[in-house]
Tab-separated table of C-alpha atoms in Angstrom:
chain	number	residue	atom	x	y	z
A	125	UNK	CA	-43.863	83.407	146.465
A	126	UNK	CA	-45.257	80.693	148.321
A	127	UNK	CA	-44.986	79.365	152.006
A	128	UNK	CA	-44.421	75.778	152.227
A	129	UNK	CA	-45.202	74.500	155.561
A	130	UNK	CA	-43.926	71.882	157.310
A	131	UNK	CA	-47.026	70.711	158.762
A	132	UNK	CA	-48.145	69.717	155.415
A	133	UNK	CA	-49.948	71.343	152.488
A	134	UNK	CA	-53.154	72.270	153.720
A	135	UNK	CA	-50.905	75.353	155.336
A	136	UNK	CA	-49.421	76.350	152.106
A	137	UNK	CA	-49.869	80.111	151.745
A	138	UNK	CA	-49.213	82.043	148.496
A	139	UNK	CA	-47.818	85.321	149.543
A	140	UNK	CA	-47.325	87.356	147.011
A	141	UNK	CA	-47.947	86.816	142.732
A	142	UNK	CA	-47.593	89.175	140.014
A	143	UNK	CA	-47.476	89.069	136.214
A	144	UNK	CA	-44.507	90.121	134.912
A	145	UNK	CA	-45.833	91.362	131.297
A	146	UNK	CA	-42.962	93.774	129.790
A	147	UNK	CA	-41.339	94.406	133.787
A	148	UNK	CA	-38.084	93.568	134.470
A	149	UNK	CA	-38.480	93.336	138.391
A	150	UNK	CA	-40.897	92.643	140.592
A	151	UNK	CA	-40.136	93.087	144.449
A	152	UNK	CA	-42.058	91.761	147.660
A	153	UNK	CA	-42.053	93.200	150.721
A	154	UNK	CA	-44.303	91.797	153.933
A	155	UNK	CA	-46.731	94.322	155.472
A	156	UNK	CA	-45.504	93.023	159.253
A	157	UNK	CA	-43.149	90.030	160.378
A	158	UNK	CA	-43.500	86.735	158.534
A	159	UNK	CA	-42.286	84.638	161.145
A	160	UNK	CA	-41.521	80.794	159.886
A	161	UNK	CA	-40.726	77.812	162.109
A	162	UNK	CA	-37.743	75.472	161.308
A	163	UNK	CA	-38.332	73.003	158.619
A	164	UNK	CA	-41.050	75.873	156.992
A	165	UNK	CA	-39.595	77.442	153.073
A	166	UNK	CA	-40.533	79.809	150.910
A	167	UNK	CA	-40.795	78.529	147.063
A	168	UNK	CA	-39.779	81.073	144.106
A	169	UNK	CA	-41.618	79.881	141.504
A	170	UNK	CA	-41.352	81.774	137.739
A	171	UNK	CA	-43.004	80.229	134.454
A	172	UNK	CA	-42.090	81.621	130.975
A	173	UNK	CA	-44.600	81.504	127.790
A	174	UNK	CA	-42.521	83.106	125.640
A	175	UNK	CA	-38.916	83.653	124.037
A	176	UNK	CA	-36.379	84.148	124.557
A	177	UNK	CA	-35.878	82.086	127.849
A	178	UNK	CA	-35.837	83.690	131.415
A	179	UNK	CA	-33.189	84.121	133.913
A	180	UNK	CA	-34.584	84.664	137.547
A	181	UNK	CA	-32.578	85.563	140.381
A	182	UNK	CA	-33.924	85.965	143.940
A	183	UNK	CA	-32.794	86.852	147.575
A	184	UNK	CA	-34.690	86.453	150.579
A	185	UNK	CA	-33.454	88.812	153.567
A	186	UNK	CA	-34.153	87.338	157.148
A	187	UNK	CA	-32.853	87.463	160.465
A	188	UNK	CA	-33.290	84.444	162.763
A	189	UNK	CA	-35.109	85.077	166.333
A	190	UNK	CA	-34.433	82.618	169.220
């Protein structure tokens, strides 16, 4: 799980990373308020070495704060 920033890449935080050897779920959780400005996303990104091929699914929770 990555932050891309909108104010370019030298802002680009990984959040969270795990290795998903033999899981079927991973789950990540922030330890206070991740608080993102309009135009910011968060990139899902899964690689598979292996077979058979991987589904992914993923959900991001959030409430928006004016």
């Amino acid at each position: 799980m990555t932050l891309d920033s909108k104010t370019g890449t030298n802002y680009d935080t990984i959040l969270a990373s795990a290795a998903l050897v033999g899981n079927t779920d991973f789950a990540w959780v922030p330890d206070g308020e991740l608080l993102l400005d309009s135009g910011d996303e968060l990139l899902v990104t899964c690689t598979n070495t292996g077979t058979p091929a991987i589904t992914v699914y993923a959900e991001v929770l959030a409430e928006a704060v004016n």
